[in-house]
PDB file of C-alpha atoms in Angstrom:
ATOM      1  CA  UNK A  17      31.991  15.866 105.898  1.00 86.00           C
ATOM      2  CA  UNK A  18      33.499  18.108 108.469  1.00 93.00           C
ATOM      3  CA  UNK A  19      31.619  20.771 109.736  1.00 96.00           C
ATOM      4  CA  UNK A  20      33.630  24.623 109.892  1.00 97.00           C
ATOM      5  CA  UNK A  21      32.370  27.223 112.231  1.00 98.00           C
ATOM      6  CA  UNK A  22      33.453  30.750 110.673  1.00 98.00           C
ATOM      7  CA  UNK A  23      33.224  34.019 112.392  1.00 98.00           C
ATOM      8  CA  UNK A  24      32.307  36.830 112.225  1.00 98.00           C
ATOM      9  CA  UNK A  25      29.960  36.462 109.458  1.00 97.00           C
ATOM     10  CA  UNK A  26      30.171  40.288 108.829  1.00 97.00           C
ATOM     11  CA  UNK A  27      31.783  43.133 109.721  1.00 98.00           C
ATOM     12  CA  UNK A  28      32.141  46.923 108.747  1.00 98.00           C
ATOM     13  CA  UNK A  29      35.809  48.385 109.343  1.00 98.00           C
ATOM     14  CA  UNK A  30      37.632  51.407 109.393  1.00 98.00           C
ATOM     15  CA  UNK A  31      40.280  51.606 106.812  1.00 98.00           C
ATOM     16  CA  UNK A  32      43.633  51.392 108.276  1.00 98.00           C
ATOM     17  CA  UNK A  33      42.435  48.696 110.668  1.00 98.00           C
ATOM     18  CA  UNK A  34      42.639  44.814 111.030  1.00 98.00           C
ATOM     19  CA  UNK A  35      40.374  42.144 111.151  1.00 98.00           C
ATOM     20  CA  UNK A  36      40.788  38.524 112.605  1.00 98.00           C
ATOM     21  CA  UNK A  37      38.710  35.911 111.282  1.00 98.00           C
ATOM     22  CA  UNK A  38      38.398  32.462 112.715  1.00 98.00           C
ATOM     23  CA  UNK A  39      37.839  28.883 111.504  1.00 98.00           C
ATOM     24  CA  UNK A  40      37.146  26.070 113.773  1.00 98.00           C
ATOM     25  CA  UNK A  41      36.687  22.569 112.448  1.00 98.00           C
ATOM     26  CA  UNK A  42      34.751  19.709 114.290  1.00 97.00           C
ATOM     27  CA  UNK A  43      37.760  17.344 113.271  1.00 96.00           C
ATOM     28  CA  UNK A  44      41.507  17.334 112.683  1.00 95.00           C
ATOM     29  CA  UNK A  45      42.654  18.298 109.528  1.00 94.00           C
ATOM     30  CA  UNK A  46      45.911  18.517 107.756  1.00 92.00           C
ATOM     31  CA  UNK A  47      45.319  21.679 105.604  1.00 93.00           C
ATOM     32  CA  UNK A  48      43.310  24.627 106.035  1.00 96.00           C
ATOM     33  CA  UNK A  49      42.918  26.939 102.707  1.00 97.00           C
ATOM     34  CA  UNK A  50      41.838  30.802 102.677  1.00 98.00           C
ATOM     35  CA  UNK A  51      39.930  32.714  99.680  1.00 98.00           C
ATOM     36  CA  UNK A  52      39.147  35.649  99.279  1.00 98.00           C
ATOM     37  CA  UNK A  53      35.877  36.507  97.164  1.00 97.00           C
ATOM     38  CA  UNK A  54      35.743  40.365  95.686  1.00 96.00           C
ATOM     39  CA  UNK A  55      32.152  41.755  94.754  1.00 93.00           C
ATOM     40  CA  UNK A  56      31.000  39.865  91.672  1.00 91.00           C
ATOM     41  CA  UNK A  57      34.436  37.507  91.434  1.00 92.00           C
ATOM     42  CA  UNK A  58      35.062  34.005  91.914  1.00 94.00           C
ATOM     43  CA  UNK A  59      36.954  32.658  94.595  1.00 96.00           C
ATOM     44  CA  UNK A  60      40.893  33.143  94.653  1.00 96.00           C
ATOM     45  CA  UNK A  61      43.242  31.440  97.221  1.00 97.00           C
ATOM     46  CA  UNK A  62      45.136  33.608  99.581  1.00 98.00           C
ATOM     47  CA  UNK A  63      47.139  30.716 101.369  1.00 97.00           C
ATOM     48  CA  UNK A  64      47.546  27.128 102.658  1.00 96.00           C
ATOM     49  CA  UNK A  65      48.028  26.780 106.391  1.00 96.00           C
ATOM     50  CA  UNK A  66      49.507  23.925 107.867  1.00 90.00           C
ATOM     51  CA  UNK A  67      49.644  23.045 111.399  1.00 86.00           C
ATOM     52  CA  UNK A  68      53.191  23.774 112.769  1.00 83.00           C
ATOM     53  CA  UNK A  69      54.450  25.453 109.587  1.00 86.00           C
ATOM     54  CA  UNK A  70      54.219  28.817 107.981  1.00 90.00           C
ATOM     55  CA  UNK A  71      51.376  29.072 105.544  1.00 96.00           C
ATOM     56  CA  UNK A  72      52.043  28.806 101.948  1.00 96.00           C
ATOM     57  CA  UNK A  73      50.938  32.015 100.295  1.00 97.00           C
ATOM     58  CA  UNK A  74      49.610  32.335  96.667  1.00 97.00           C
ATOM     59  CA  UNK A  75      51.229  34.657  94.311  1.00 96.00           C
ATOM     60  CA  UNK A  76      50.129  38.350  95.103  1.00 97.00           C
ATOM     61  CA  UNK A  77      49.424  37.290  98.672  1.00 98.00           C
ATOM     62  CA  UNK A  78      51.966  38.229 101.484  1.00 97.00           C
ATOM     63  CA  UNK A  79      52.166  37.617 104.695  1.00 97.00           C
ATOM     64  CA  UNK A  80      52.226  41.161 106.043  1.00 98.00           C
ATOM     65  CA  UNK A  81      49.182  41.443 104.488  1.00 98.00           C
ATOM     66  CA  UNK A  82      47.489  38.580 105.395  1.00 98.00           C
ATOM     67  CA  UNK A  83      49.046  36.405 108.534  1.00 97.00           C
ATOM     68  CA  UNK A  84      47.495  33.202 109.260  1.00 97.00           C
ATOM     69  CA  UNK A  85      47.985  31.408 112.481  1.00 96.00           C
ATOM     70  CA  UNK A  86      47.356  27.423 112.457  1.00 96.00           C
ATOM     71  CA  UNK A  87      47.964  26.528 116.193  1.00 94.00           C
ATOM     72  CA  UNK A  88      46.298  23.019 116.046  1.00 94.00           C
ATOM     73  CA  UNK A  89      44.846  20.914 114.071  1.00 95.00           C
ATOM     74  CA  UNK A  90      41.214  22.083 113.997  1.00 96.00           C
ATOM     75  CA  UNK A  91      41.565  25.872 114.297  1.00 97.00           C
ATOM     76  CA  UNK A  92      42.973  28.860 112.034  1.00 97.00           C
ATOM     77  CA  UNK A  93      42.833  32.663 111.790  1.00 97.00           C
ATOM     78  CA  UNK A  94      42.998  34.830 108.936  1.00 98.00           C
ATOM     79  CA  UNK A  95      43.907  38.552 109.372  1.00 98.00           C
ATOM     80  CA  UNK A  96      43.370  41.372 107.020  1.00 98.00           C
ATOM     81  CA  UNK A  97      45.907  43.987 108.150  1.00 98.00           C
ATOM     82  CA  UNK A  98      45.934  47.584 107.400  1.00 98.00           C
ATOM     83  CA  UNK A  99      42.571  47.674 105.462  1.00 98.00           C
ATOM     84  CA  UNK A 100      42.061  49.669 102.443  1.00 98.00           C
ATOM     85  CA  UNK A 101      38.282  49.862 101.088  1.00 97.00           C
ATOM     86  CA  UNK A 102      39.942  47.121  98.437  1.00 97.00           C
ATOM     87  CA  UNK A 103      39.827  44.793 100.678  1.00 98.00           C
ATOM     88  CA  UNK A 104      36.078  44.867 100.972  1.00 98.00           C
ATOM     89  CA  UNK A 105      35.554  41.139 100.173  1.00 98.00           C
ATOM     90  CA  UNK A 106      33.829  38.064 101.218  1.00 97.00           C
ATOM     91  CA  UNK A 107      36.697  35.721 102.830  1.00 98.00           C
ATOM     92  CA  UNK A 108      35.678  31.839 103.291  1.00 98.00           C
ATOM     93  CA  UNK A 109      38.186  29.227 104.649  1.00 98.00           C
ATOM     94  CA  UNK A 110      37.893  25.517 103.370  1.00 97.00           C
ATOM     95  CA  UNK A 111      39.283  22.091 104.636  1.00 97.00           C
ATOM     96  CA  UNK A 112      39.385  19.048 102.380  1.00 92.00           C
ATOM     97  CA  UNK A 113      37.281  16.075 102.956  1.00 87.00           C
ATOM     98  CA  UNK A 114      38.337  13.148 101.166  1.00 85.00           C
ATOM     99  CA  UNK A 115      38.106  13.999  97.186  1.00 86.00           C
ATOM    100  CA  UNK A 116      35.153  17.153  97.789  1.00 91.00           C
ATOM    101  CA  UNK A 117      36.108  20.219 100.245  1.00 95.00           C
ATOM    102  CA  UNK A 118      34.061  21.929 102.778  1.00 96.00           C
ATOM    103  CA  UNK A 119      33.990  25.775 103.639  1.00 97.00           C
ATOM    104  CA  UNK A 120      33.003  28.117 106.279  1.00 97.00           C
ATOM    105  CA  UNK A 121      29.937  30.347 105.573  1.00 97.00           C
ATOM    106  CA  UNK A 122      31.928  33.300 104.830  1.00 97.00           C
ATOM    107  CA  UNK A 123      32.771  36.379 106.233  1.00 98.00           C
ATOM    108  CA  UNK A 124      31.530  39.777 104.577  1.00 97.00           C
ATOM    109  CA  UNK A 125      33.866  42.271 105.152  1.00 98.00           C
ATOM    110  CA  UNK A 126      33.055  45.831 103.962  1.00 98.00           C
ATOM    111  CA  UNK A 127      36.033  48.379 104.841  1.00 98.00           C
ATOM    112  CA  UNK A 128      34.648  52.083 105.093  1.00 98.00           C
TER     113      UNK A 128
ATOM    114  CA  UNK B   7      44.333  31.374  90.597  1.00 44.00           C
ATOM    115  CA  UNK B   8      40.947  30.961  88.401  1.00 52.00           C
ATOM    116  CA  UNK B   9      40.974  28.051  85.825  1.00 63.00           C
ATOM    117  CA  UNK B  10      39.188  29.113  83.292  1.00 66.00           C
ATOM    118  CA  UNK B  11      35.649  30.342  81.797  1.00 79.00           C
ATOM    119  CA  UNK B  12      31.860  29.499  82.651  1.00 83.00           C
ATOM    120  CA  UNK B  13      29.377  30.511  80.541  1.00 88.00           C
ATOM    121  CA  UNK B  14      26.767  32.143  80.718  1.00 93.00           C
ATOM    122  CA  UNK B  15      27.674  34.548  83.376  1.00 93.00           C
ATOM    123  CA  UNK B  16      23.954  34.907  84.292  1.00 96.00           C
ATOM    124  CA  UNK B  17      20.753  32.733  83.532  1.00 96.00           C
ATOM    125  CA  UNK B  18      17.487  33.318  84.426  1.00 97.00           C
ATOM    126  CA  UNK B  19      14.800  30.846  83.956  1.00 97.00           C
ATOM    127  CA  UNK B  20      11.403  30.034  85.310  1.00 98.00           C
ATOM    128  CA  UNK B  21      10.613  27.519  87.766  1.00 98.00           C
ATOM    129  CA  UNK B  22      10.360  23.911  86.365  1.00 98.00           C
ATOM    130  CA  UNK B  23      13.017  24.842  83.476  1.00 98.00           C
ATOM    131  CA  UNK B  24      15.949  23.139  83.183  1.00 98.00           C
ATOM    132  CA  UNK B  25      19.334  24.863  83.339  1.00 97.00           C
ATOM    133  CA  UNK B  26      22.335  24.193  81.369  1.00 97.00           C
ATOM    134  CA  UNK B  27      25.886  25.937  82.293  1.00 97.00           C
ATOM    135  CA  UNK B  28      28.916  24.956  80.657  1.00 96.00           C
ATOM    136  CA  UNK B  29      32.669  25.263  82.327  1.00 94.00           C
ATOM    137  CA  UNK B  30      36.192  25.154  80.606  1.00 94.00           C
ATOM    138  CA  UNK B  31      39.562  24.331  82.053  1.00 93.00           C
ATOM    139  CA  UNK B  32      43.061  24.593  81.433  1.00 91.00           C
ATOM    140  CA  UNK B  33      45.337  21.946  82.761  1.00 88.00           C
ATOM    141  CA  UNK B  34      44.991  17.918  82.889  1.00 88.00           C
ATOM    142  CA  UNK B  35      42.479  17.032  85.734  1.00 90.00           C
ATOM    143  CA  UNK B  36      41.777  13.771  88.106  1.00 90.00           C
ATOM    144  CA  UNK B  37      38.437  15.109  88.132  1.00 92.00           C
ATOM    145  CA  UNK B  38      36.315  18.325  88.165  1.00 94.00           C
ATOM    146  CA  UNK B  39      33.877  19.318  90.737  1.00 96.00           C
ATOM    147  CA  UNK B  40      30.996  21.900  91.328  1.00 97.00           C
ATOM    148  CA  UNK B  41      29.695  23.692  93.744  1.00 97.00           C
ATOM    149  CA  UNK B  42      26.905  25.990  95.014  1.00 97.00           C
ATOM    150  CA  UNK B  43      26.709  29.373  96.790  1.00 97.00           C
ATOM    151  CA  UNK B  44      23.856  31.284  97.926  1.00 95.00           C
ATOM    152  CA  UNK B  45      23.663  34.790  98.804  1.00 87.00           C
ATOM    153  CA  UNK B  46      27.478  35.138  98.783  1.00 76.00           C
ATOM    154  CA  UNK B  47      27.528  32.571 101.749  1.00 87.00           C
ATOM    155  CA  UNK B  48      29.752  29.677 101.920  1.00 90.00           C
ATOM    156  CA  UNK B  49      29.901  27.085  98.951  1.00 95.00           C
ATOM    157  CA  UNK B  50      28.139  23.894  99.201  1.00 96.00           C
ATOM    158  CA  UNK B  51      29.766  20.858  97.000  1.00 96.00           C
ATOM    159  CA  UNK B  52      26.836  19.208  94.487  1.00 97.00           C
ATOM    160  CA  UNK B  53      28.503  16.523  92.487  1.00 97.00           C
ATOM    161  CA  UNK B  54      32.181  15.380  91.600  1.00 96.00           C
ATOM    162  CA  UNK B  55      33.046  13.717  88.222  1.00 96.00           C
ATOM    163  CA  UNK B  56      36.216  11.880  87.357  1.00 95.00           C
ATOM    164  CA  UNK B  57      38.362  12.145  84.344  1.00 94.00           C
ATOM    165  CA  UNK B  58      37.910   8.549  83.233  1.00 95.00           C
ATOM    166  CA  UNK B  59      33.870   9.271  83.349  1.00 97.00           C
ATOM    167  CA  UNK B  60      32.020  11.138  80.909  1.00 97.00           C
ATOM    168  CA  UNK B  61      28.496  11.848  82.716  1.00 98.00           C
ATOM    169  CA  UNK B  62      27.331  11.771  86.317  1.00 98.00           C
ATOM    170  CA  UNK B  63      23.968  11.959  87.681  1.00 97.00           C
ATOM    171  CA  UNK B  64      23.029  13.150  91.356  1.00 96.00           C
ATOM    172  CA  UNK B  65      19.133  13.884  91.784  1.00 97.00           C
ATOM    173  CA  UNK B  66      18.109  16.519  89.376  1.00 98.00           C
ATOM    174  CA  UNK B  67      21.635  17.331  88.502  1.00 98.00           C
ATOM    175  CA  UNK B  68      23.432  16.039  85.346  1.00 98.00           C
ATOM    176  CA  UNK B  69      27.082  16.448  84.859  1.00 98.00           C
ATOM    177  CA  UNK B  70      28.903  15.951  81.557  1.00 98.00           C
ATOM    178  CA  UNK B  71      32.608  16.034  81.004  1.00 97.00           C
ATOM    179  CA  UNK B  72      34.807  16.113  77.915  1.00 96.00           C
ATOM    180  CA  UNK B  73      38.274  15.969  78.342  1.00 95.00           C
ATOM    181  CA  UNK B  74      39.223  16.123  75.126  1.00 95.00           C
ATOM    182  CA  UNK B  75      37.915  19.391  75.015  1.00 95.00           C
ATOM    183  CA  UNK B  76      38.251  20.391  78.517  1.00 95.00           C
ATOM    184  CA  UNK B  77      35.040  20.999  79.075  1.00 96.00           C
ATOM    185  CA  UNK B  78      32.000  20.180  81.480  1.00 97.00           C
ATOM    186  CA  UNK B  79      28.558  21.015  81.604  1.00 97.00           C
ATOM    187  CA  UNK B  80      26.073  21.317  84.675  1.00 98.00           C
ATOM    188  CA  UNK B  81      22.363  20.849  83.520  1.00 98.00           C
ATOM    189  CA  UNK B  82      19.689  21.423  86.755  1.00 98.00           C
ATOM    190  CA  UNK B  83      16.435  19.734  85.579  1.00 98.00           C
ATOM    191  CA  UNK B  84      12.977  21.043  86.637  1.00 98.00           C
ATOM    192  CA  UNK B  85      14.557  24.039  88.825  1.00 98.00           C
ATOM    193  CA  UNK B  86      12.931  25.257  91.704  1.00 97.00           C
ATOM    194  CA  UNK B  87      13.140  28.829  93.006  1.00 96.00           C
ATOM    195  CA  UNK B  88      15.431  27.049  96.176  1.00 96.00           C
ATOM    196  CA  UNK B  89      18.059  26.647  93.102  1.00 97.00           C
ATOM    197  CA  UNK B  90      18.797  30.339  92.781  1.00 97.00           C
ATOM    198  CA  UNK B  91      22.353  30.854  93.578  1.00 97.00           C
ATOM    199  CA  UNK B  92      25.802  31.237  91.908  1.00 97.00           C
ATOM    200  CA  UNK B  93      27.490  27.614  90.644  1.00 97.00           C
ATOM    201  CA  UNK B  94      31.015  27.235  90.181  1.00 96.00           C
ATOM    202  CA  UNK B  95      32.908  24.505  88.589  1.00 96.00           C
ATOM    203  CA  UNK B  96      36.253  23.537  89.983  1.00 95.00           C
ATOM    204  CA  UNK B  97      39.848  21.667  89.266  1.00 93.00           C
ATOM    205  CA  UNK B  98      42.217  20.486  91.826  1.00 88.00           C
ATOM    206  CA  UNK B  99      46.047  20.653  91.727  1.00 83.00           C
ATOM    207  CA  UNK B 100      48.247  19.853  94.839  1.00 83.00           C
ATOM    208  CA  UNK B 101      45.231  19.941  97.035  1.00 86.00           C
ATOM    209  CA  UNK B 102      44.197  23.550  96.156  1.00 88.00           C
ATOM    210  CA  UNK B 103      41.190  24.536  94.433  1.00 92.00           C
ATOM    211  CA  UNK B 104      41.037  26.535  91.158  1.00 93.00           C
ATOM    212  CA  UNK B 105      37.292  27.867  90.394  1.00 94.00           C
ATOM    213  CA  UNK B 106      35.603  29.127  87.479  1.00 92.00           C
ATOM    214  CA  UNK B 107      34.233  32.411  86.923  1.00 92.00           C
ATOM    215  CA  UNK B 108      30.655  31.359  88.064  1.00 94.00           C
ATOM    216  CA  UNK B 109      27.261  31.134  86.647  1.00 96.00           C
ATOM    217  CA  UNK B 110      24.686  33.284  88.505  1.00 96.00           C
ATOM    218  CA  UNK B 111      21.223  31.380  88.125  1.00 97.00           C
ATOM    219  CA  UNK B 112      17.860  32.881  89.020  1.00 97.00           C
ATOM    220  CA  UNK B 113      14.540  31.097  89.083  1.00 98.00           C
ATOM    221  CA  UNK B 114      11.612  32.638  88.395  1.00 96.00           C
ATOM    222  CA  UNK B 115       8.413  31.544  90.267  1.00 92.00           C
TER     223      UNK B 115
END
């Protein structure tokens, strides 16, 4: 299965600023997925990123708040923009590998 | 969006005991998957059971699936301290995973 390198692993940010999270995959993949996990909660899909096209966002998530780049088949970034304390969460990327999915190690974001 | 409920929300057991957690889902499925998350880190795939299967084993893991009740259970036998983690069931639709609420398991030494 694929191996994903996700950075940063954690960050503490000031409200009103932006943070870009990167995921690098060791093989080419068609779709990459970005999830948010709020404290004590399950994972919620933010968007699906396909190379060469705009990301597809789930209900409740918008491109202005969570812009995503997918410049090639092994890399994607998620930006959390104009952050507020409510954005404090773990953010994870994921790729499909056969029938199961591989996840990055997560980015723990705290907004103060 | 979350697929359904998991119970219990939390479980504390002694090392060597078995841990059982349940998951319910809402839509028809091709398969159901279980994942483990250690300390808020990335998820690790544990086991997948297809809709035409009723039970599956992998090492100390046993998963069952009842499609008529739209439910699944995960049993961890002979638990170890290293099994302390959160466990999530997930279903797939249009290549996207939908997760249950999760069960946090604490194994006491």
